[in-house]
Amino acid sequence: RKEVEQDPGPFNVPEGATVAFNCTYSNSASQSFFWYRQDCRKEPKLLMSVYSSGNEDGRFTAQLNRASQYISLLIRDSKLSDSATYLCVVNGGGSYIPTFGRGTSLIVHP
Amino acid sequence: EAQVTQNPRYLITVTGKKLTVTCSQNMNHEYMSWYRQDPGLGLRQIYYSMNVEVTDKGDVPEGYKVSRKEKRNFPLILESPSPNQTSLYFCASSRQGMNIQYFGAGTRLSVL
């Protein structure tokens, strides 16, 4: 069962680069979407919710494409501290249980 | 401070010795769940609870038990641990399953 899919990466980018990740989901009735960040061996933490109209938080932009059933995360001006694994989470669509993607690894190098 | 607290953080045990990992949240959340995370496999849900006395299996429940006698606590029980249960475990809670999940700091378990 692969309801939520992410490219595991790693994405290796230099500082200052712009990088984008996608996350596809299979349940067209899904209702809420999130991006989490997980540092090595630490707990996942909410990065941002994803709204239908798209939303921005500083260098981070999240977008939802319902027609193609994917969400995206764009990181501008990458910092070394952005190195982490980014998990997408999809909720709803007949289930109250959140579904996590396996995560995309980002490595930002000097 | 709103938080999810797991204990212990690290545990080394031997095959067959029963153990309990505790999880407690102070946010009055209805929904709580347990995950295990293994390299290359991502987060896999073990059990979840929609509210007190309501629990259900996740994707990988074999070898685990849970209970939800109080809203704030959701312990994970391994009656007879085996080496394949060596993993990093996370407890999470949310107001409802569809809302933002708050995670505990994790429990790193090694079963020898």
mmCIF file of C-alpha atoms in Angstrom, chain A residues 2-102:
data_model
loop_
_atom_site.group_PDB
_atom_site.id
_atom_site.type_symbol
_atom_site.label_atom_id
_atom_site.label_comp_id
_atom_site.label_asym_id
_atom_site.label_seq_id
_atom_site.Cartn_x
_atom_site.Cartn_y
_atom_site.Cartn_z
ATOM 1 C CA LYS A 2 1.679 3.220 -1.156
ATOM 2 C CA GLU A 3 -0.840 5.914 -0.390
ATOM 3 C CA VAL A 4 1.698 8.674 0.018
ATOM 4 C CA GLU A 5 4.902 8.644 -1.987
ATOM 5 C CA GLN A 6 8.034 10.726 -1.797
ATOM 6 C CA ASP A 7 11.360 10.603 -3.574
ATOM 7 C CA PRO A 8 13.744 9.497 -0.797
ATOM 8 C CA GLY A 9 16.664 11.486 -2.279
ATOM 9 C CA PRO A 10 19.087 12.501 -0.994
ATOM 10 C CA PHE A 11 18.914 15.892 -2.592
ATOM 11 C CA ASN A 12 22.405 17.344 -2.395
ATOM 12 C CA VAL A 13 22.391 21.114 -2.910
ATOM 13 C CA PRO A 14 24.792 23.986 -2.235
ATOM 14 C CA GLU A 15 23.990 26.738 0.202
ATOM 15 C CA GLY A 16 21.786 29.372 -1.370
ATOM 16 C CA ALA A 17 20.151 26.991 -3.827
ATOM 17 C CA THR A 18 16.431 26.597 -4.341
ATOM 18 C CA VAL A 19 15.128 23.068 -3.976
ATOM 19 C CA ALA A 20 11.673 21.568 -4.342
ATOM 20 C CA PHE A 21 10.151 18.296 -3.200
ATOM 21 C CA ASN A 22 6.911 16.705 -4.266
ATOM 22 C CA CYS A 23 4.693 14.259 -2.474
ATOM 23 C CA THR A 24 1.933 12.360 -4.279
ATOM 24 C CA TYR A 25 -1.104 10.867 -2.619
ATOM 25 C CA SER A 26 -3.598 8.326 -3.895
ATOM 26 C CA ASN A 27 -6.789 9.184 -2.013
ATOM 27 C CA SER A 28 -8.553 11.947 -3.880
ATOM 28 C CA ALA A 29 -10.795 12.632 -0.872
ATOM 29 C CA SER A 30 -7.858 13.569 1.361
ATOM 30 C CA GLN A 31 -8.568 16.722 3.286
ATOM 31 C CA SER A 32 -5.565 18.016 5.166
ATOM 32 C CA PHE A 33 -1.890 18.103 4.337
ATOM 33 C CA PHE A 34 1.264 18.878 6.244
ATOM 34 C CA TRP A 35 5.022 18.979 5.893
ATOM 35 C CA TYR A 36 7.129 17.819 8.829
ATOM 36 C CA ARG A 37 10.851 18.100 9.324
ATOM 37 C CA GLN A 38 12.872 15.374 11.004
ATOM 38 C CA ASP A 39 16.480 15.773 12.050
ATOM 39 C CA CYS A 40 18.621 12.664 12.372
ATOM 40 C CA ARG A 41 17.335 10.413 15.173
ATOM 41 C CA LYS A 42 15.028 13.135 16.463
ATOM 42 C CA GLU A 43 11.264 13.375 16.468
ATOM 43 C CA PRO A 44 9.364 14.785 13.483
ATOM 44 C CA LYS A 45 8.199 18.354 13.986
ATOM 45 C CA LEU A 46 5.617 20.299 12.058
ATOM 46 C CA LEU A 47 7.170 22.533 9.433
ATOM 47 C CA MET A 48 3.988 23.881 7.908
ATOM 48 C CA SER A 49 0.449 23.061 6.999
ATOM 49 C CA VAL A 50 -0.492 23.082 3.331
ATOM 50 C CA TYR A 51 -3.510 25.137 2.342
ATOM 51 C CA SER A 52 -5.496 24.896 -0.856
ATOM 52 C CA SER A 53 -4.405 28.336 -2.007
ATOM 53 C CA GLY A 54 -0.767 27.666 -1.181
ATOM 54 C CA ASN A 55 1.090 29.266 1.670
ATOM 55 C CA GLU A 56 4.458 30.709 2.461
ATOM 56 C CA ASP A 57 6.505 30.904 5.636
ATOM 57 C CA GLY A 58 9.727 32.792 5.129
ATOM 58 C CA ARG A 59 11.889 30.797 2.737
ATOM 59 C CA PHE A 60 9.413 27.929 2.600
ATOM 60 C CA THR A 61 6.458 27.668 0.237
ATOM 61 C CA ALA A 62 3.948 24.847 0.251
ATOM 62 C CA GLN A 63 1.433 24.162 -2.470
ATOM 63 C CA LEU A 64 -1.379 21.720 -3.068
ATOM 64 C CA ASN A 65 -2.428 20.455 -6.476
ATOM 65 C CA ARG A 66 -5.674 18.556 -6.005
ATOM 66 C CA ALA A 67 -6.140 17.794 -9.682
ATOM 67 C CA SER A 68 -2.829 15.949 -9.874
ATOM 68 C CA GLN A 69 -2.934 14.843 -6.232
ATOM 69 C CA TYR A 70 0.354 16.112 -4.984
ATOM 70 C CA ILE A 71 1.747 18.612 -2.546
ATOM 71 C CA SER A 72 5.034 20.404 -2.900
ATOM 72 C CA LEU A 73 7.565 22.123 -0.690
ATOM 73 C CA LEU A 74 9.890 24.770 -2.068
ATOM 74 C CA ILE A 75 12.882 25.953 -0.071
ATOM 75 C CA ARG A 76 14.619 29.102 -1.249
ATOM 76 C CA ASP A 77 18.103 30.259 -0.277
ATOM 77 C CA SER A 78 18.947 26.919 1.369
ATOM 78 C CA LYS A 79 20.905 27.015 4.615
ATOM 79 C CA LEU A 80 23.150 24.352 6.090
ATOM 80 C CA SER A 81 20.614 24.051 8.897
ATOM 81 C CA ASP A 82 17.933 23.000 6.412
ATOM 82 C CA SER A 83 19.648 19.612 6.112
ATOM 83 C CA ALA A 84 17.066 17.130 7.359
ATOM 84 C CA THR A 85 14.428 14.688 6.202
ATOM 85 C CA TYR A 86 11.130 16.194 5.090
ATOM 86 C CA LEU A 87 7.999 14.122 5.625
ATOM 87 C CA CYS A 88 4.670 14.785 4.026
ATOM 88 C CA VAL A 89 1.493 13.829 5.839
ATOM 89 C CA VAL A 90 -1.920 13.371 4.319
ATOM 90 C CA ASN A 91 -5.128 13.098 6.335
ATOM 91 C CA GLY A 92 -8.766 12.405 5.735
ATOM 92 C CA GLY A 93 -10.546 10.848 2.831
ATOM 93 C CA GLY A 94 -12.618 8.485 4.905
ATOM 94 C CA SER A 95 -9.954 7.833 7.507
ATOM 95 C CA TYR A 96 -9.064 9.689 10.666
ATOM 96 C CA ILE A 97 -5.600 8.229 10.569
ATOM 97 C CA PRO A 98 -2.739 10.325 9.207
ATOM 98 C CA THR A 99 -0.620 8.773 6.497
ATOM 99 C CA PHE A 100 3.067 9.614 6.460
ATOM 100 C CA GLY A 101 5.346 9.526 3.468
ATOM 101 C CA ARG A 102 8.743 7.916 3.951
#
